[in-house]
Amino acid sequence: MIHKCLFPVAGYGTRFLPATKSMPKEMLPIINKPLIEYGVDEALQAGLNDICFITGRGKRALEDYFDINYELEDKIAGTDKEASLNGIRKIIHECTFSYTRQIEKRGLGHAILTGKTLIGKYPFAVVLADDLCINPTGDGVMTQMVALYKQFRCTIIAIEEVPQDQIHKYGVVAGEMMRNDIYRINTMIEKPSLEEAPSNLAIIGRYILTPDIFGILEDIEPDKNGELQLTDALMKQAQNGCVIAYKFKGKRFDCGNVKGFVEATNYCYSNVSAT
Ligand code: UTP
């Protein structure tokens, strides 16, 4: 029912400079696997095998990663190193990959709008690979969200409770509680101050979007920095119909900053086999 998953990977990754000067943030490895592979794995587990990337200048390493390197494969054929490519080989075998470039970095909303030609008119998932989500005891976060989409048939956004001193970094939502982990959204504010925040429920980098989001993104005004905010479009969608926020089961690490990246590395080193 949902097959496409969009990965906006065009950002500059300035919080990881200088590493990201000539290398995509999404290629930074947690142990020995790049962040992007965790995200694509999660999508594939959820049955999303049509992978669409919104890339930009300096992101070619991502395209090469999801392709076969014949010379390397030949070099390690028959050695015990071959097994280390099993995970990525499976992904390459089971997924198709499409790429389009976001020419100007005009925010997440604009990156998603750039994906319109790849997505078309069907509902689709969005994964921000720098939010690493792991559910050690069950289904991955995207699998949980696809199940919820089948029930509600509207836009689903993943949320989590964040500490007060972190609220100003997120889109923050409030709404009518439908189950202890599900809200029907009626308020959404991007990066609010603590006083403005309608709750401590922050949007994280997992979405299932209905395709009317594109028309809304085409119509909304850019913010003061010239960026199209996805949160503004989601708020319009919530006003027009229904947006469900879901408190997912599992852990999320904000690998877009060094602290979260180190926490994710430590967690995976102790708990998850990375290959
Ligand atoms: P971030 O807010 O983390 O921005 O974007 P960033 O550029 O990646 O990192 P910093 O803040 O400079 O360190 C969230 C996600 O949206 C994508 C990013 O690639 C990231 O996956 N994005 C953001 C785009 O694809 N295009 C944009 O114009 C902005």
Short mmCIF file of C-alpha atoms and ligand atoms in Angstrom, two decimals:
data_model
loop_
_atom_site.label_atom_id
_atom_site.label_comp_id
_atom_site.label_asym_id
_atom_site.label_seq_id
_atom_site.Cartn_x
_atom_site.Cartn_y
_atom_site.Cartn_z
CA MET A 1 0.00 0.00 0.00
CA ILE A 2 2.83 2.40 0.86
CA HIS A 3 5.97 1.55 -1.08
CA LYS A 4 7.88 4.81 -1.33
CA CYS A 5 10.14 6.25 1.31
CA LEU A 6 11.71 9.67 0.85
CA PHE A 7 15.07 10.46 2.44
CA PRO A 8 15.87 14.20 2.46
CA VAL A 9 19.67 14.21 2.64
CA ALA A 10 20.49 17.56 1.07
CA GLY A 11 21.29 19.44 4.32
CA TYR A 12 24.76 20.87 4.98
CA GLY A 13 25.24 19.07 8.31
CA THR A 14 27.01 22.10 9.77
CA ARG A 15 26.93 20.69 13.31
CA PHE A 16 29.36 18.02 12.14
CA LEU A 17 31.91 20.27 10.48
CA PRO A 18 34.64 19.75 9.50
CA ALA A 19 33.72 16.07 8.85
CA THR A 20 30.80 17.08 6.66
CA LYS A 21 32.79 19.52 4.56
CA SER A 22 33.23 16.93 1.82
CA MET A 23 31.15 14.01 3.09
CA PRO A 24 27.39 13.64 3.65
CA LYS A 25 26.35 13.62 7.30
CA GLU A 26 24.25 10.55 6.52
CA MET A 27 27.40 8.58 5.65
CA LEU A 28 28.86 9.00 9.15
CA PRO A 29 29.04 5.50 10.61
CA ILE A 30 27.52 4.26 13.83
CA ILE A 31 30.16 1.56 14.50
CA ASN A 32 30.71 0.30 10.92
CA LYS A 33 27.38 1.08 9.27
CA PRO A 34 26.46 4.51 7.91
CA LEU A 35 23.46 6.29 9.40
CA ILE A 36 21.63 6.14 6.08
CA GLU A 37 21.75 2.33 6.06
CA TYR A 38 19.98 2.15 9.43
CA GLY A 39 17.25 4.33 7.96
CA VAL A 40 16.89 2.34 4.73
CA ASP A 41 16.88 -0.90 6.76
CA GLU A 42 14.03 0.43 8.87
CA ALA A 43 12.09 1.42 5.72
CA LEU A 44 12.66 -1.96 4.07
CA GLN A 45 11.49 -3.79 7.19
CA ALA A 46 8.28 -1.77 6.92
CA GLY A 47 7.80 -2.96 3.31
CA LEU A 48 9.01 0.31 1.75
CA ASN A 49 11.40 -0.75 -0.99
CA ASP A 50 11.09 2.19 -3.37
CA ILE A 51 13.74 4.50 -1.92
CA CYS A 52 13.84 8.13 -3.06
CA PHE A 53 16.65 10.49 -2.09
CA ILE A 54 16.61 14.26 -2.12
CA THR A 55 20.30 14.93 -2.55
CA GLY A 56 22.43 17.95 -3.23
CA ARG A 57 25.96 18.96 -4.10
CA GLY A 58 28.63 16.82 -2.42
CA LYS A 59 26.32 13.87 -1.78
CA ARG A 60 27.51 11.43 -4.44
CA ALA A 61 28.96 9.06 -1.83
CA LEU A 62 25.35 8.13 -1.02
CA GLU A 63 24.64 7.02 -4.59
CA ASP A 64 27.84 4.98 -4.68
CA TYR A 65 26.94 3.32 -1.37
CA PHE A 66 23.70 1.93 -2.79
CA ASP A 67 25.45 0.44 -5.79
CA ILE A 68 27.75 -2.54 -6.34
CA ASN A 69 31.50 -1.95 -6.19
CA TYR A 70 32.68 -4.77 -8.46
CA GLU A 71 36.39 -4.17 -7.91
CA LEU A 72 36.01 -4.37 -4.13
CA GLU A 73 33.73 -7.39 -4.31
CA ASP A 74 36.24 -9.17 -6.50
CA LYS A 75 39.04 -8.32 -4.07
CA ILE A 76 37.30 -9.79 -1.02
CA ALA A 77 35.55 -12.71 -2.76
CA GLY A 78 36.12 -15.95 -0.87
CA THR A 79 37.48 -14.20 2.25
CA ASP A 80 35.74 -13.79 5.60
CA LYS A 81 35.28 -10.08 4.77
CA GLU A 82 32.60 -10.96 2.22
CA ALA A 83 30.00 -11.39 4.95
CA SER A 84 30.37 -7.76 6.03
CA LEU A 85 28.63 -6.71 2.80
CA ASN A 86 25.61 -9.03 3.32
CA GLY A 87 23.39 -6.32 4.81
CA ILE A 88 24.00 -3.72 2.11
CA ARG A 89 23.84 -6.37 -0.66
CA LYS A 90 20.37 -7.40 0.58
CA ILE A 91 19.24 -3.76 0.52
CA ILE A 92 20.61 -3.22 -3.00
CA HIS A 93 18.91 -6.41 -4.16
CA GLU A 94 15.51 -5.68 -2.61
CA CYS A 95 15.16 -1.92 -3.17
CA THR A 96 15.07 0.47 -6.10
CA PHE A 97 16.73 3.88 -5.73
CA SER A 98 15.82 7.23 -7.27
CA TYR A 99 17.57 10.53 -6.79
CA THR A 100 16.73 14.15 -7.36
CA ARG A 101 18.64 17.22 -6.31
CA GLN A 102 17.46 20.08 -4.15
CA ILE A 103 19.28 22.90 -5.88
CA GLU A 104 18.81 25.48 -3.13
CA LYS A 105 18.71 24.50 0.55
CA ARG A 106 15.37 25.98 1.45
CA GLY A 107 14.44 23.79 4.39
CA LEU A 108 12.84 20.41 5.04
CA GLY A 109 9.46 21.44 3.58
CA HIS A 110 11.17 22.50 0.36
CA ALA A 111 13.22 19.27 0.26
CA ILE A 112 10.01 17.24 0.51
CA LEU A 113 8.34 19.38 -2.16
CA THR A 114 11.35 18.66 -4.41
CA GLY A 115 10.41 14.99 -4.07
CA LYS A 116 7.02 15.50 -5.71
CA THR A 117 8.20 14.19 -9.09
CA LEU A 118 9.61 11.04 -7.48
CA ILE A 119 6.58 10.37 -5.28
CA GLY A 120 3.57 11.15 -7.45
CA LYS A 121 0.08 10.90 -6.01
CA TYR A 122 0.30 8.18 -3.39
CA PRO A 123 0.97 8.34 0.36
CA PHE A 124 4.64 8.00 1.21
CA ALA A 125 6.99 7.77 4.16
CA VAL A 126 9.75 10.22 5.10
CA VAL A 127 12.81 9.23 7.13
CA LEU A 128 15.36 11.74 8.42
CA ALA A 129 18.30 9.40 8.74
CA ASP A 130 20.07 11.55 11.33
CA ASP A 131 17.31 10.54 13.76
CA LEU A 132 18.39 6.97 14.46
CA CYS A 133 15.44 4.93 15.76
CA ILE A 134 15.90 1.52 17.32
CA ASN A 135 13.25 -0.66 18.91
CA PRO A 136 15.14 -3.48 20.59
CA THR A 137 11.97 -5.34 21.62
CA GLY A 138 9.80 -5.33 18.51
CA ASP A 139 8.84 -3.73 15.22
CA GLY A 140 10.84 -0.77 13.90
CA VAL A 141 9.29 2.68 14.17
CA MET A 142 8.31 2.87 10.47
CA THR A 143 6.64 -0.56 10.67
CA GLN A 144 4.61 0.70 13.65
CA MET A 145 3.63 3.80 11.66
CA VAL A 146 2.60 1.89 8.53
CA ALA A 147 0.28 -0.22 10.70
CA LEU A 148 -1.24 2.97 12.09
CA TYR A 149 -1.64 4.44 8.61
CA LYS A 150 -3.68 1.38 7.61
CA GLN A 151 -6.01 2.20 10.48
CA PHE A 152 -6.33 6.01 10.07
CA ARG A 153 -5.49 6.64 6.38
CA CYS A 154 -4.14 10.11 7.08
CA THR A 155 -0.79 11.74 7.79
CA ILE A 156 1.04 10.12 10.73
CA ILE A 157 3.92 11.85 12.52
CA ALA A 158 6.17 10.31 15.13
CA ILE A 159 6.54 12.19 18.40
CA GLU A 160 8.40 11.79 21.68
CA GLU A 161 8.45 13.58 25.01
CA VAL A 162 11.51 15.82 25.30
CA PRO A 163 12.98 17.58 28.34
CA GLN A 164 12.03 21.25 28.82
CA ASP A 165 15.47 22.55 27.89
CA GLN A 166 15.23 20.80 24.49
CA ILE A 167 11.76 21.97 23.46
CA HIS A 168 13.02 25.02 21.51
CA LYS A 169 14.80 22.72 19.01
CA TYR A 170 11.70 20.88 17.77
CA GLY A 171 8.28 21.17 16.19
CA VAL A 172 5.97 20.73 19.18
CA VAL A 173 2.39 19.43 18.98
CA ALA A 174 -0.76 19.16 21.05
CA GLY A 175 -4.14 17.60 20.37
CA GLU A 176 -6.91 15.34 21.45
CA MET A 177 -5.66 12.13 23.04
CA MET A 178 -7.26 9.15 21.28
CA ARG A 179 -5.21 6.44 22.98
CA ASN A 180 -2.35 6.79 25.46
CA ASP A 181 0.09 6.86 22.51
CA ILE A 182 -2.06 8.53 19.79
CA TYR A 183 -3.15 12.18 19.45
CA ARG A 184 -5.28 13.90 16.85
CA ILE A 185 -3.35 17.11 16.28
CA ASN A 186 -4.86 20.57 16.58
CA THR A 187 -1.80 22.66 17.46
CA MET A 188 1.73 22.61 16.13
CA ILE A 189 4.50 25.18 16.66
CA GLU A 190 7.99 25.07 15.16
CA LYS A 191 10.80 25.67 17.64
CA PRO A 192 8.68 27.36 20.34
CA SER A 193 10.03 28.97 23.47
CA LEU A 194 9.19 27.09 26.66
CA GLU A 195 6.35 29.58 27.33
CA GLU A 196 4.85 29.18 23.84
CA ALA A 197 5.16 25.37 23.73
CA PRO A 198 1.74 23.67 23.76
CA SER A 199 3.23 20.48 25.30
CA ASN A 200 6.50 18.58 25.60
CA LEU A 201 5.64 16.35 22.61
CA ALA A 202 8.22 16.90 19.89
CA ILE A 203 8.07 15.79 16.25
CA ILE A 204 10.96 13.51 15.30
CA GLY A 205 12.21 12.47 11.88
CA ARG A 206 9.61 9.89 10.86
CA TYR A 207 6.48 10.74 8.88
CA ILE A 208 3.87 9.14 6.68
CA LEU A 209 2.44 11.89 4.49
CA THR A 210 -0.60 11.95 2.27
CA PRO A 211 0.15 13.49 -1.15
CA ASP A 212 -2.00 16.60 -0.59
CA ILE A 213 1.03 17.81 1.39
CA PHE A 214 2.63 18.86 -1.94
CA GLY A 215 -0.17 21.30 -2.83
CA ILE A 216 0.00 22.73 0.70
CA LEU A 217 3.79 23.12 0.51
CA GLU A 218 3.41 24.91 -2.82
CA ASP A 219 1.05 27.42 -1.19
CA ILE A 220 2.64 28.19 2.17
CA GLU A 221 4.90 31.18 2.71
CA PRO A 222 8.58 30.70 3.53
CA ASP A 223 9.70 31.65 7.05
CA LYS A 224 11.95 34.62 7.82
CA ASN A 225 15.00 32.61 6.73
CA GLY A 226 13.43 31.79 3.36
CA GLU A 227 12.80 28.16 4.37
CA LEU A 228 9.59 26.20 3.81
CA GLN A 229 8.68 24.67 7.15
CA LEU A 230 7.11 21.22 7.02
CA THR A 231 5.45 22.00 10.36
CA ASP A 232 3.45 24.85 8.75
CA ALA A 233 2.19 22.47 6.03
CA LEU A 234 1.32 19.80 8.59
CA MET A 235 -0.65 22.34 10.61
CA LYS A 236 -2.68 23.18 7.47
CA GLN A 237 -3.27 19.48 6.89
CA ALA A 238 -4.45 19.09 10.47
CA GLN A 239 -6.87 22.02 9.99
CA ASN A 240 -8.18 20.62 6.67
CA GLY A 241 -8.59 17.06 7.87
CA CYS A 242 -6.60 14.86 10.17
CA VAL A 243 -3.03 14.47 11.32
CA ILE A 244 -2.23 11.76 13.85
CA ALA A 245 0.77 12.01 16.17
CA TYR A 246 2.13 8.72 17.45
CA LYS A 247 4.33 8.15 20.48
CA PHE A 248 6.39 5.35 19.00
CA LYS A 249 7.86 2.37 20.85
CA GLY A 250 11.64 2.39 20.85
CA LYS A 251 14.61 4.68 21.33
CA ARG A 252 15.60 7.67 19.23
CA PHE A 253 19.06 9.20 19.03
CA ASP A 254 19.53 12.65 17.50
CA CYS A 255 22.63 11.85 15.48
CA GLY A 256 22.55 15.31 13.88
CA ASN A 257 24.58 16.52 16.87
CA VAL A 258 27.77 15.13 18.35
CA LYS A 259 26.29 14.23 21.77
CA GLY A 260 23.43 12.18 20.27
CA PHE A 261 25.80 10.56 17.80
CA VAL A 262 28.15 9.43 20.59
CA GLU A 263 25.19 8.15 22.66
CA ALA A 264 23.94 6.16 19.65
CA THR A 265 27.41 4.74 19.06
CA ASN A 266 27.75 3.65 22.69
CA TYR A 267 24.24 2.16 22.69
CA CYS A 268 24.79 0.23 19.46
CA TYR A 269 28.22 -0.97 20.54
CA SER A 270 26.72 -2.43 23.71
CA ASN A 271 23.36 -3.64 22.39
CA VAL A 272 23.14 -3.99 18.63
CA SER A 273 25.20 -5.97 16.18
CA ALA A 274 26.09 -3.33 13.61
CA THR A 275 26.76 -5.58 10.60
P1 UTP B 1 18.78 19.54 9.73
O1 UTP B 1 17.93 20.53 10.41
O2 UTP B 1 19.40 18.49 10.58
O3 UTP B 1 19.87 20.32 8.90
O4 UTP B 1 17.89 18.88 8.60
P2 UTP B 1 21.26 19.83 8.34
O5 UTP B 1 21.71 20.78 7.29
O6 UTP B 1 21.20 18.38 7.91
O7 UTP B 1 22.24 19.89 9.60
P3 UTP B 1 22.84 21.15 10.43
O8 UTP B 1 21.68 21.71 11.22
O9 UTP B 1 23.43 22.15 9.46
O10 UTP B 1 23.88 20.50 11.29
C1 UTP B 1 17.03 17.79 8.87
C2 UTP B 1 16.99 16.86 7.67
O11 UTP B 1 16.47 17.56 6.53
C3 UTP B 1 17.38 17.53 5.45
C4 UTP B 1 18.73 17.24 6.07
O12 UTP B 1 19.58 16.59 5.14
C5 UTP B 1 18.37 16.36 7.27
O13 UTP B 1 18.19 15.01 6.88
N1 UTP B 1 17.32 18.82 4.75
C6 UTP B 1 17.28 19.98 5.46
C7 UTP B 1 17.29 18.86 3.37
O14 UTP B 1 17.31 17.80 2.69
N2 UTP B 1 17.22 20.07 2.75
C8 UTP B 1 17.17 21.25 3.43
O15 UTP B 1 17.10 22.33 2.79
C9 UTP B 1 17.22 21.20 4.83
#
